[in-house]
Coordinates of N, CA, C and O in Angstrom, one line a residue:
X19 N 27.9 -3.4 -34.5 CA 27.5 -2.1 -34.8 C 27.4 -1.4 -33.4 O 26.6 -1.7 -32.6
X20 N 28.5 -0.1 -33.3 CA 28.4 0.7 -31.8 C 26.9 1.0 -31.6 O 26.5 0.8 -30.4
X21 N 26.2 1.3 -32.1 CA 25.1 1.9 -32.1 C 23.4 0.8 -31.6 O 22.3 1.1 -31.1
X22 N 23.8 -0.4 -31.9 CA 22.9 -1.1 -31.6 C 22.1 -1.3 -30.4 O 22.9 -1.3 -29.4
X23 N 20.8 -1.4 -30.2 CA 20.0 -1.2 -28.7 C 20.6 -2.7 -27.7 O 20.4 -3.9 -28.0
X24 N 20.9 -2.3 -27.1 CA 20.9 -3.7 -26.2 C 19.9 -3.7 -25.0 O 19.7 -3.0 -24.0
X25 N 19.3 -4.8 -25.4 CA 18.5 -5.0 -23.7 C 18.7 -5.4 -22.3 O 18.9 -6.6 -22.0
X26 N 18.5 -4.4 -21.3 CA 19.3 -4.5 -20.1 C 18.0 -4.4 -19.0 O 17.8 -3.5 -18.1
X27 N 17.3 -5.7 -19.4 CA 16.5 -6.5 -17.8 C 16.8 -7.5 -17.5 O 17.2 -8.3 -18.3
X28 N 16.6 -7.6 -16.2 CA 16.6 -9.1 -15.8 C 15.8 -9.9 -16.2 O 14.7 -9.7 -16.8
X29 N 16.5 -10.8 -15.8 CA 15.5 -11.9 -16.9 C 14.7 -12.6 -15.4 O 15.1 -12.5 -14.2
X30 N 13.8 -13.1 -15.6 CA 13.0 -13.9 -14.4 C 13.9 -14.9 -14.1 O 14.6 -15.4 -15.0
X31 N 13.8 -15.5 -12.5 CA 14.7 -16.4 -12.0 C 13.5 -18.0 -12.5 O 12.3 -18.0 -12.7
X32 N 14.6 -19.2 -12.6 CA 13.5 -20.1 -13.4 C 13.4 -21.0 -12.0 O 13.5 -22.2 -12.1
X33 N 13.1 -20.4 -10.7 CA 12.5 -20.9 -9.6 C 11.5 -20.5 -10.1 O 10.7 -21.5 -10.2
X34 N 10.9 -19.5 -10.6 CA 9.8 -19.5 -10.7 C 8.2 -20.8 -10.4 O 7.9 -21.7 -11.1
X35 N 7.9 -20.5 -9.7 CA 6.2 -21.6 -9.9 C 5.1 -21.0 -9.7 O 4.8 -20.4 -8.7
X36 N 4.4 -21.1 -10.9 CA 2.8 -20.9 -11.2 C 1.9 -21.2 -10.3 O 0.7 -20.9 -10.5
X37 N 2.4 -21.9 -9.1 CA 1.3 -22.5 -8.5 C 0.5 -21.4 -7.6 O 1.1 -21.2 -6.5
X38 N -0.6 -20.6 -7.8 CA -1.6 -19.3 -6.7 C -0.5 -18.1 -6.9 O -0.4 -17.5 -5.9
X39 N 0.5 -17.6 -8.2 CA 0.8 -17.0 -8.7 C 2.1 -16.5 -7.6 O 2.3 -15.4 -7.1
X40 N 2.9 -17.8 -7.4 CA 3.5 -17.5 -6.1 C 5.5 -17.4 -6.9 O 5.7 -18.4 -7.6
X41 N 6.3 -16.6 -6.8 CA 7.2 -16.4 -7.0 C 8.5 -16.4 -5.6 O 8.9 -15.4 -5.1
X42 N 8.9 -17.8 -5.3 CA 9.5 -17.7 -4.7 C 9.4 -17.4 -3.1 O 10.4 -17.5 -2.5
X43 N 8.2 -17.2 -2.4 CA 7.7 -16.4 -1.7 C 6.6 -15.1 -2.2 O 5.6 -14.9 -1.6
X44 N 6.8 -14.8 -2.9 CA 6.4 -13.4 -3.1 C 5.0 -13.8 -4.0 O 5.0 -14.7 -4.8
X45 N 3.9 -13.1 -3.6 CA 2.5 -14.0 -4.0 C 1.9 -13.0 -4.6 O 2.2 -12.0 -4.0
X46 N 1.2 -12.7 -5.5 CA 0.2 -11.5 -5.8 C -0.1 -11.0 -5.0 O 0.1 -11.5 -4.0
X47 N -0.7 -9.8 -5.0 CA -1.5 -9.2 -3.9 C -0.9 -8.7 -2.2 O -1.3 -8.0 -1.3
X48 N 0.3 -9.4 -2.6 CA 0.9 -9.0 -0.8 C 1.5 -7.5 -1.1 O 2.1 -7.0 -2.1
X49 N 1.0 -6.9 0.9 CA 1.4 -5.8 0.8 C 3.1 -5.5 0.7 O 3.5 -4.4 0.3
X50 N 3.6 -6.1 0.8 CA 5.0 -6.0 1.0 C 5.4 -7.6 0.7 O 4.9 -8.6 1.1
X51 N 6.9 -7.5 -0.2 CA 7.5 -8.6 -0.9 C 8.1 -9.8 0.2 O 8.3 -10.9 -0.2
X52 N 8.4 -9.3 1.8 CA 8.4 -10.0 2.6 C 7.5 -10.9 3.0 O 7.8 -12.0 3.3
X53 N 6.2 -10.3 3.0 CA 5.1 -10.1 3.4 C 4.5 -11.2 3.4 O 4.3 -11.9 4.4
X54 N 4.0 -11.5 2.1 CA 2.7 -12.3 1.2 C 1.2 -11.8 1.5 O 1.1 -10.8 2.3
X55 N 0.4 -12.2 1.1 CA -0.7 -12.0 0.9 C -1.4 -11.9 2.6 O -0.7 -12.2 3.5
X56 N -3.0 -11.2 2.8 CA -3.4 -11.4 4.2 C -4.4 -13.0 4.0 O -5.2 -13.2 3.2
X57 N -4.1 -13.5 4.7 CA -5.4 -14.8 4.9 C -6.0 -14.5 5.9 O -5.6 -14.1 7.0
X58 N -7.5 -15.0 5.6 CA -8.6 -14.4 7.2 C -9.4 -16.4 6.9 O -9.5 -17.3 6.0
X59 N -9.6 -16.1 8.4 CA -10.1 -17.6 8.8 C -10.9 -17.5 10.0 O -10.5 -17.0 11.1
X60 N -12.4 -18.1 9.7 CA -13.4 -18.3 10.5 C -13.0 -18.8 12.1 O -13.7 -18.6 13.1
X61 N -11.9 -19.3 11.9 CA -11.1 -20.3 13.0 C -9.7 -19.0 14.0 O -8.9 -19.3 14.9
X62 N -10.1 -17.8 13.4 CA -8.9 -17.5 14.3 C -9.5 -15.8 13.8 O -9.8 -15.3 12.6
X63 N -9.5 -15.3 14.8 CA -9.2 -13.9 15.0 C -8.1 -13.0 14.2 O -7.0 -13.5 14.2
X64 N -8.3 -12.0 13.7 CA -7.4 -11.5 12.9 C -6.5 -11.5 11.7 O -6.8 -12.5 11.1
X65 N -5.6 -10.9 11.2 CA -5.5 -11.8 10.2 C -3.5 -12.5 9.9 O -2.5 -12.3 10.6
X66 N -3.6 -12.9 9.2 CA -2.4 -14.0 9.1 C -1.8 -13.6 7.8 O -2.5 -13.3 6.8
X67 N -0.9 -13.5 7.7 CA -0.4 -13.3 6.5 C 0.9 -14.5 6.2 O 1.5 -15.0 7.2
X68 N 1.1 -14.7 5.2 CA 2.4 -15.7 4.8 C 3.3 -15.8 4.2 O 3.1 -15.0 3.2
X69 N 4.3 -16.3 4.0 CA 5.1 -16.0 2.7 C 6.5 -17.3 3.4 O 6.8 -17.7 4.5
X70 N 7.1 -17.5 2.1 CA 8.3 -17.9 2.0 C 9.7 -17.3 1.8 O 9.8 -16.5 0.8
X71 N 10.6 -17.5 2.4 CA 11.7 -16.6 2.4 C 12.6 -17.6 2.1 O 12.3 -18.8 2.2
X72 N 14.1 -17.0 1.7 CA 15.3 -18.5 1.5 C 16.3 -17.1 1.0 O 16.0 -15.9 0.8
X73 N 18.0 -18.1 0.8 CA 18.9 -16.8 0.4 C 19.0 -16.4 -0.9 O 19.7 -15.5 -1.4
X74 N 17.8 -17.4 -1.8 CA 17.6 -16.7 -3.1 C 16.6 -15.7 -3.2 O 16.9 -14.9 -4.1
X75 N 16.1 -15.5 -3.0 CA 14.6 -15.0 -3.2 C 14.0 -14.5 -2.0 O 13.5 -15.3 -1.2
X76 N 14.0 -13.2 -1.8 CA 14.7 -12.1 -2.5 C 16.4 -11.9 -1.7 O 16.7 -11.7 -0.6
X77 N 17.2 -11.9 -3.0 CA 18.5 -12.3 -3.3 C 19.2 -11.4 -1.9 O 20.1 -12.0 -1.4
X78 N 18.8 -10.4 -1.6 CA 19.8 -9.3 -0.5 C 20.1 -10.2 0.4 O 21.3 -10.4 0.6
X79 N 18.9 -10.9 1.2 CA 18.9 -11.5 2.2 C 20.0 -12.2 2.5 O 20.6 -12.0 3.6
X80 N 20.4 -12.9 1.8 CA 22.0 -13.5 1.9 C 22.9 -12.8 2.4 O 23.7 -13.1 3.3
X81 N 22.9 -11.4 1.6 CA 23.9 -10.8 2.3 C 24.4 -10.1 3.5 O 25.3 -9.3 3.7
X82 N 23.1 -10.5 4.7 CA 23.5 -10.5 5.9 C 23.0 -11.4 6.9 O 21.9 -11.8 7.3
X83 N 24.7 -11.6 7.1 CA 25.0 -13.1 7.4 C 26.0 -12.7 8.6 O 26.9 -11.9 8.5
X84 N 25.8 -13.4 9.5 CA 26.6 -13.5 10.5 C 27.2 -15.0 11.1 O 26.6 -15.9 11.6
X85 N 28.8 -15.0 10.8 CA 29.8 -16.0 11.0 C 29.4 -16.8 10.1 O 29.2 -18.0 10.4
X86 N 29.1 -16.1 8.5 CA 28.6 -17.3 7.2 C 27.1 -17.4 7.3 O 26.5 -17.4 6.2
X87 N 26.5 -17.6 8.2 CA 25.0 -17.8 8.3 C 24.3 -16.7 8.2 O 24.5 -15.7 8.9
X88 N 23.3 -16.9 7.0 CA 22.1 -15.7 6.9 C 21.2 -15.6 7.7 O 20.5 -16.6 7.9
X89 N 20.9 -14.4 8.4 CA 20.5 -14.4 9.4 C 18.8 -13.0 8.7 O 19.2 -11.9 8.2
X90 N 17.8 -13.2 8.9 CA 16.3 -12.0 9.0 C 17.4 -10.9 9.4 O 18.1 -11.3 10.3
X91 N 17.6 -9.5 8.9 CA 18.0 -8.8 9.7 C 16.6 -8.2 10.3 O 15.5 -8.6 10.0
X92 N 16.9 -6.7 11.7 CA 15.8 -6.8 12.3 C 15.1 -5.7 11.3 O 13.8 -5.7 11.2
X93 N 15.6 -5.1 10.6 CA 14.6 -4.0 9.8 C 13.8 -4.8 9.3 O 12.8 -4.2 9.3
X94 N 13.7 -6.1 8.7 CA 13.0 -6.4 8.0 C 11.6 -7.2 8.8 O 10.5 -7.6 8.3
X95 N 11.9 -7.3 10.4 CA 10.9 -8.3 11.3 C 10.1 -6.1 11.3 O 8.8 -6.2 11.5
X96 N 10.5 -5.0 11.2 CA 9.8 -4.0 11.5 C 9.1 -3.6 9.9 O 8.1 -3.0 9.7
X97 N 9.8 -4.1 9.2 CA 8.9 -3.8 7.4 C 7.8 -4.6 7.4 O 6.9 -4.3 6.7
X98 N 7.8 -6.2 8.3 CA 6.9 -7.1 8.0 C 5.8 -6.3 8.7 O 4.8 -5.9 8.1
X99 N 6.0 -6.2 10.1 CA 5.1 -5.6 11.2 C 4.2 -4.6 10.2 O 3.1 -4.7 9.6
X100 N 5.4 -3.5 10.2 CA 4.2 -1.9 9.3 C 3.7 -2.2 8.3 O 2.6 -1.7 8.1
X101 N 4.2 -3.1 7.3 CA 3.2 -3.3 6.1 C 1.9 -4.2 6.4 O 0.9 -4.2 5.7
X102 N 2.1 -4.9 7.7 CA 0.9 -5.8 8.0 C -0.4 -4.8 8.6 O -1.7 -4.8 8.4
X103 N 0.7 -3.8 9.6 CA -0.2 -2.8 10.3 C -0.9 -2.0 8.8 O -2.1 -1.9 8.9
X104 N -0.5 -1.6 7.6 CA -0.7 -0.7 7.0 C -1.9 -1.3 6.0 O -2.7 -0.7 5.4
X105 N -1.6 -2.8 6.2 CA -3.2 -3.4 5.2 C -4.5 -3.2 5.8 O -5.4 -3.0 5.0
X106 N -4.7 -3.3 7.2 CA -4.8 -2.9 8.5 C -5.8 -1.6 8.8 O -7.1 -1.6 8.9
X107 N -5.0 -0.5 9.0 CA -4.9 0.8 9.1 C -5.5 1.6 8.2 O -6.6 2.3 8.4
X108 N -4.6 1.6 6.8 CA -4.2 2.1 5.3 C -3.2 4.1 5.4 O -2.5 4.8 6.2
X109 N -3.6 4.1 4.6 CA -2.8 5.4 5.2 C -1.3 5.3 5.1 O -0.9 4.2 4.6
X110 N -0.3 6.3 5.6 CA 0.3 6.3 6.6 C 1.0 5.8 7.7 O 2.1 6.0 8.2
X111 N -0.4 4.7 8.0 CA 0.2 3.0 8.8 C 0.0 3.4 10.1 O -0.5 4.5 10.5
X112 N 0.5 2.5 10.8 CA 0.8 2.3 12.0 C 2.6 3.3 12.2 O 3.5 3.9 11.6
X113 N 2.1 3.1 13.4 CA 4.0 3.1 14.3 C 4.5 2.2 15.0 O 3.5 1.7 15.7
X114 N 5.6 1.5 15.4 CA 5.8 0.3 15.9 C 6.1 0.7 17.6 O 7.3 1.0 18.0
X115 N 5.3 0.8 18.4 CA 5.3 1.0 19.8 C 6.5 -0.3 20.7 O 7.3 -0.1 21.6
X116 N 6.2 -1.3 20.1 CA 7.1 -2.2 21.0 C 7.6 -3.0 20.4 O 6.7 -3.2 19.5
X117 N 8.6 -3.9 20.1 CA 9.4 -4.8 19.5 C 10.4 -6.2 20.5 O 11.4 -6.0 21.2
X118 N 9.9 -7.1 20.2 CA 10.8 -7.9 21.2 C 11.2 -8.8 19.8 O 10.3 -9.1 19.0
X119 N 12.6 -9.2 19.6 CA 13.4 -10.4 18.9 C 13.8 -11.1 20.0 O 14.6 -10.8 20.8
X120 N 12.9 -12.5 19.9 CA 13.1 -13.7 20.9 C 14.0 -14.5 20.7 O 14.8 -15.2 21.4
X121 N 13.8 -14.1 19.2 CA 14.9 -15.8 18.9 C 15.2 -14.9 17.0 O 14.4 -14.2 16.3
X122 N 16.8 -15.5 16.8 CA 16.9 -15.1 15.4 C 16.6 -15.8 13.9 O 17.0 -16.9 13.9
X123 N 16.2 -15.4 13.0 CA 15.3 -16.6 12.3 C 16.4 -16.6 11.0 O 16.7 -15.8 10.1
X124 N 17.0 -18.0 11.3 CA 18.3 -18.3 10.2 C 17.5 -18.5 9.2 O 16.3 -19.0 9.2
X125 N 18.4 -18.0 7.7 CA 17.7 -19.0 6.4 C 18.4 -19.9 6.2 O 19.5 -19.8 6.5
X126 N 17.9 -20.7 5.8 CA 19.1 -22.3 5.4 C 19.1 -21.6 4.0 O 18.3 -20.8 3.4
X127 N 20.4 -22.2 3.7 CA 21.4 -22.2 2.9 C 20.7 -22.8 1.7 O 20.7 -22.0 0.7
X128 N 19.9 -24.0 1.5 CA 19.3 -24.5 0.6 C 17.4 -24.9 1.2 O 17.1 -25.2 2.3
X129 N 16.8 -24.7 0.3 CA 15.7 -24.9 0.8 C 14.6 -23.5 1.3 O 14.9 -22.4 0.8
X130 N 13.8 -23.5 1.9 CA 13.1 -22.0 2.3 C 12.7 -21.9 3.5 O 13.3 -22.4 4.4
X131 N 12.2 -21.5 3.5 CA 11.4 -21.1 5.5 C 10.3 -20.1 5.1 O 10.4 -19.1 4.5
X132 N 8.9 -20.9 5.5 CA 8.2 -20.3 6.1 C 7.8 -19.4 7.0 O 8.1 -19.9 8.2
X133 N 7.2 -18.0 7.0 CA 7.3 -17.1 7.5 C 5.7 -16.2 8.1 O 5.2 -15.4 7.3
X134 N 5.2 -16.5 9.1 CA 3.8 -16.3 9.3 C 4.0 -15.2 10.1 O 4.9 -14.9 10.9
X135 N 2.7 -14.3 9.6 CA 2.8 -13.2 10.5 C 1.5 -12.9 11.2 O 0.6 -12.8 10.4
X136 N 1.4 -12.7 12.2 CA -0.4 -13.1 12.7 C -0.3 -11.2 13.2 O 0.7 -10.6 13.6
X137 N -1.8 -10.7 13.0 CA -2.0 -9.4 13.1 C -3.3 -9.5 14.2 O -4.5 -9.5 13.7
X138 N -3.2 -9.5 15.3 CA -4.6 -9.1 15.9 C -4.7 -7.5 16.7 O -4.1 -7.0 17.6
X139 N -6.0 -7.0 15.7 CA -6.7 -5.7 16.3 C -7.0 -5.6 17.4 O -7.6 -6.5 18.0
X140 N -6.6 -4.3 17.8 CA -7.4 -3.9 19.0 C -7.7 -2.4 18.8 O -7.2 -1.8 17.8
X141 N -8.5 -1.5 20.0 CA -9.2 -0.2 19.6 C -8.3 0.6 19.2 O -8.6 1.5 18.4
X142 N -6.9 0.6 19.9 CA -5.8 1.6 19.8 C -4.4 1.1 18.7 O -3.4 1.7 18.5
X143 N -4.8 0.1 18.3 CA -3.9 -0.6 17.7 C -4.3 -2.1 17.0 O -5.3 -2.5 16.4
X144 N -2.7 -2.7 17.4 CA -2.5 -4.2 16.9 C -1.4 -4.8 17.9 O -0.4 -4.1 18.3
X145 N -1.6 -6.2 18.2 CA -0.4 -6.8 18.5 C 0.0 -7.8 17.2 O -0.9 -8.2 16.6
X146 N 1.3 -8.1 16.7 CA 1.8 -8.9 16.3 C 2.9 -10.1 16.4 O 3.7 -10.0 17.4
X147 N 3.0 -10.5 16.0 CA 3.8 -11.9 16.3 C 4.2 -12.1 14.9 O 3.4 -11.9 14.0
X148 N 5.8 -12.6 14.6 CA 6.1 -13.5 13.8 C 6.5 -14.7 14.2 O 7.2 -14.9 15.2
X149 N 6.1 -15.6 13.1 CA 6.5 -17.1 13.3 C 7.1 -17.9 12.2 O 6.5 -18.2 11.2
X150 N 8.2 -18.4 12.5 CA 8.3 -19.1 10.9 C 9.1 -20.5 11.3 O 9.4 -20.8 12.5
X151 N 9.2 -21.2 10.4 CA 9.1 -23.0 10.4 C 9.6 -23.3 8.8 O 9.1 -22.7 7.8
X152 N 10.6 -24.3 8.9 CA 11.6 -24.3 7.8 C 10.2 -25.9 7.7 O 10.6 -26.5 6.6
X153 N 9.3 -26.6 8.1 CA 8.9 -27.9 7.7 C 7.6 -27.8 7.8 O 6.8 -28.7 7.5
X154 N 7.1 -26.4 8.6 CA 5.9 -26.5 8.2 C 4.9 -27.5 9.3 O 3.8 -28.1 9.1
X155 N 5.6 -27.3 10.5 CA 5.1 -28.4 11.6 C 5.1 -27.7 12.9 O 4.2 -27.2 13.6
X156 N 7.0 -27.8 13.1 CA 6.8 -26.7 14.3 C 7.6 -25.5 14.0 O 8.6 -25.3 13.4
X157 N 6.7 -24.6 14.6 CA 6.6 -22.9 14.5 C 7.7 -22.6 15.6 O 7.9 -23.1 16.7
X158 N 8.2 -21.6 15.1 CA 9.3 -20.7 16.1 C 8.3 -19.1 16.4 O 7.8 -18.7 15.3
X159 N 8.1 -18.5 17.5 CA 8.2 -17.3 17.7 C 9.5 -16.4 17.4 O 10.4 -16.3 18.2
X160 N 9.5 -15.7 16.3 CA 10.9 -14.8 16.3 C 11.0 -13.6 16.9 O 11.9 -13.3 17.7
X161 N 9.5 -12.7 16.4 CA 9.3 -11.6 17.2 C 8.1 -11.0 17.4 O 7.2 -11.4 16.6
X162 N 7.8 -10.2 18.2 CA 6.7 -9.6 18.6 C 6.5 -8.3 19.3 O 7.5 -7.6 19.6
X163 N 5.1 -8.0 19.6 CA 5.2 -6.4 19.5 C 4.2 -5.5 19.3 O 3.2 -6.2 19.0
X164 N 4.0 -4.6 19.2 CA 2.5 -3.7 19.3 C 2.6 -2.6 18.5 O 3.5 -1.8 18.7
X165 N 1.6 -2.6 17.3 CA 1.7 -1.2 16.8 C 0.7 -0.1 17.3 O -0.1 -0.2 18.2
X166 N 0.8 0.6 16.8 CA -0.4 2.1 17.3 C -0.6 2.4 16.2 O 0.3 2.5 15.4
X167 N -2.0 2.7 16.0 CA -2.8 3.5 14.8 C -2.4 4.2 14.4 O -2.2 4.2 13.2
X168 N -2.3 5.7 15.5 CA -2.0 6.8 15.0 C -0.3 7.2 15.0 O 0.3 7.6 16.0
X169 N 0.5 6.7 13.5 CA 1.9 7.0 14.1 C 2.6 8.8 14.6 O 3.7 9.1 15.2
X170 N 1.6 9.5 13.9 CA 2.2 11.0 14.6 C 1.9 10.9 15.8 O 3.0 11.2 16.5
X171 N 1.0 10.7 16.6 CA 0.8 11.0 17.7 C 1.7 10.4 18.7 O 2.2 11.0 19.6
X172 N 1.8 8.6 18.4 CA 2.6 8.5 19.4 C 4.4 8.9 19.1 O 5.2 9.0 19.9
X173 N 4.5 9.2 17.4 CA 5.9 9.5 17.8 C 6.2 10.8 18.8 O 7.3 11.1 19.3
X174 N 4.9 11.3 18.9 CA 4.7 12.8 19.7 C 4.8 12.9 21.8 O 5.3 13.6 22.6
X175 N 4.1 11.6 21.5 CA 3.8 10.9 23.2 C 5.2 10.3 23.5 O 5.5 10.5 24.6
X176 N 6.2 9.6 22.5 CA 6.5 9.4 23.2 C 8.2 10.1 23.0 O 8.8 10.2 24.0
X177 N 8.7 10.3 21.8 CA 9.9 11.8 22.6 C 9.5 12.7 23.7 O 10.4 13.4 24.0
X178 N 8.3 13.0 24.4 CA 8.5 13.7 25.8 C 9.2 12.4 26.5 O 10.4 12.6 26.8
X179 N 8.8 11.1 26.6 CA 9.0 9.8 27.3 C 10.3 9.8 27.3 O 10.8 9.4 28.4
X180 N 11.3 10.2 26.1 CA 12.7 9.9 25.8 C 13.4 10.5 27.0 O 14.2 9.9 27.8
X181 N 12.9 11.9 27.1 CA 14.0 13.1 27.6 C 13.3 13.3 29.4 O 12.2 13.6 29.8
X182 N 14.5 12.9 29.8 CA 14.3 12.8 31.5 C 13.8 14.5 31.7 O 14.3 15.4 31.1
X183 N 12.7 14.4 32.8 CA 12.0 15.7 33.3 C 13.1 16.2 33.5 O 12.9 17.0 32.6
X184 N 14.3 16.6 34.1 CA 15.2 17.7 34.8 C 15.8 18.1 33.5 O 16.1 19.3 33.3
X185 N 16.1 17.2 32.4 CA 17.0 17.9 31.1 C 15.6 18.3 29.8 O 15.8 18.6 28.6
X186 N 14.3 18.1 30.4 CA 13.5 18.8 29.7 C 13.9 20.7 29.2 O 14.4 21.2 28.1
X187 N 13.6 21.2 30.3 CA 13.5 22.5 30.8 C 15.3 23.1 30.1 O 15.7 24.2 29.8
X188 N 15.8 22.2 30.1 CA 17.1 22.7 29.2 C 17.4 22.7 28.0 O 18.3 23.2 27.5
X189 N 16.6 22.0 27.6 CA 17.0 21.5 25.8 C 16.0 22.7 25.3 O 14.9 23.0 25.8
X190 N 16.7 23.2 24.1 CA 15.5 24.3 23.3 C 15.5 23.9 22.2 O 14.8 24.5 21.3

């Protein structure tokens, strides 16, 4: 019958596990699907957030890959950062003042990687650090970097910073 309704969702992937309502990586409650949830601990300043990543879940990630291998692209080490700043903050968020990629964080092909993201406050801001570990033992630094509270202001501080004093006075 031309006319018949067809249903057009996806269907859930059957990685699926129940276990602390965790999907692949992606946990209840986190601010962002990269993200996972924030964890706070008596034992450490600031807060930590976690999640699991792999080339299934969530599926894009695969497709940026360099020489075959999937590689974090960097938008996504700056989505982790502001959504961490933004649990943080709230609002509007943070702005990302500094960014260093130390090292690039491969997904394996089969299996997942762990992905920690540590948030420590300070009066004008936050520093952050990502870390991730495919076993859960030893940790890689990938990247790090400093957000600022207020992001109009410093997007404001710092375009004067961009434009050299002698081609100030010329640009209108």
């Amino acid at each position: 019958y031309p006319w018949q309704r067809e249903r057009h969702w996806f269907e859930p992937s059957p990685a699926i596990s129940s276990a602390a309502g965790r999907v692949q990586g992606v946990t209840a409650g986190a601010a962002h699907e990269l993200l996972g949830p924030p964890l706070r601990s008596p034992a450490m300043a600031g807060l930590l957030f976690q999640s699991y990543l792999s080339t299934q879940e969530p599926a894009y990630l695969r497709d940026h890959a360099i020489g075959g291998q999937a590689v974090l692209p960097a938008t996504a080490y700056l989505a982790m950062a502001l959504a961490a700043g933004r649990s943080l903050v709230g609002g509007d968020g943070p702005a990302v003042e500094e960014l260093s990629i130390d090292a690039p964080l491969l997904l394996p092909s089969t299996g997942r990687v762990a992905v920690q993201v540590h948030l420590q406050p300070d009066s004008t801001g936050a520093q952050f650090k990502l870390f991730a570990s495919v076993d859960e033992v030893e940790w890689t630094l990938h990247a790090q970097g400093r957000l600022c509270r207020d992001a109009g202001a410093s997007s404001e501080t710092n375009r004067s910073a961009l434009v050299p004093a002698d081609l100030a006075g010329r640009i209108r």
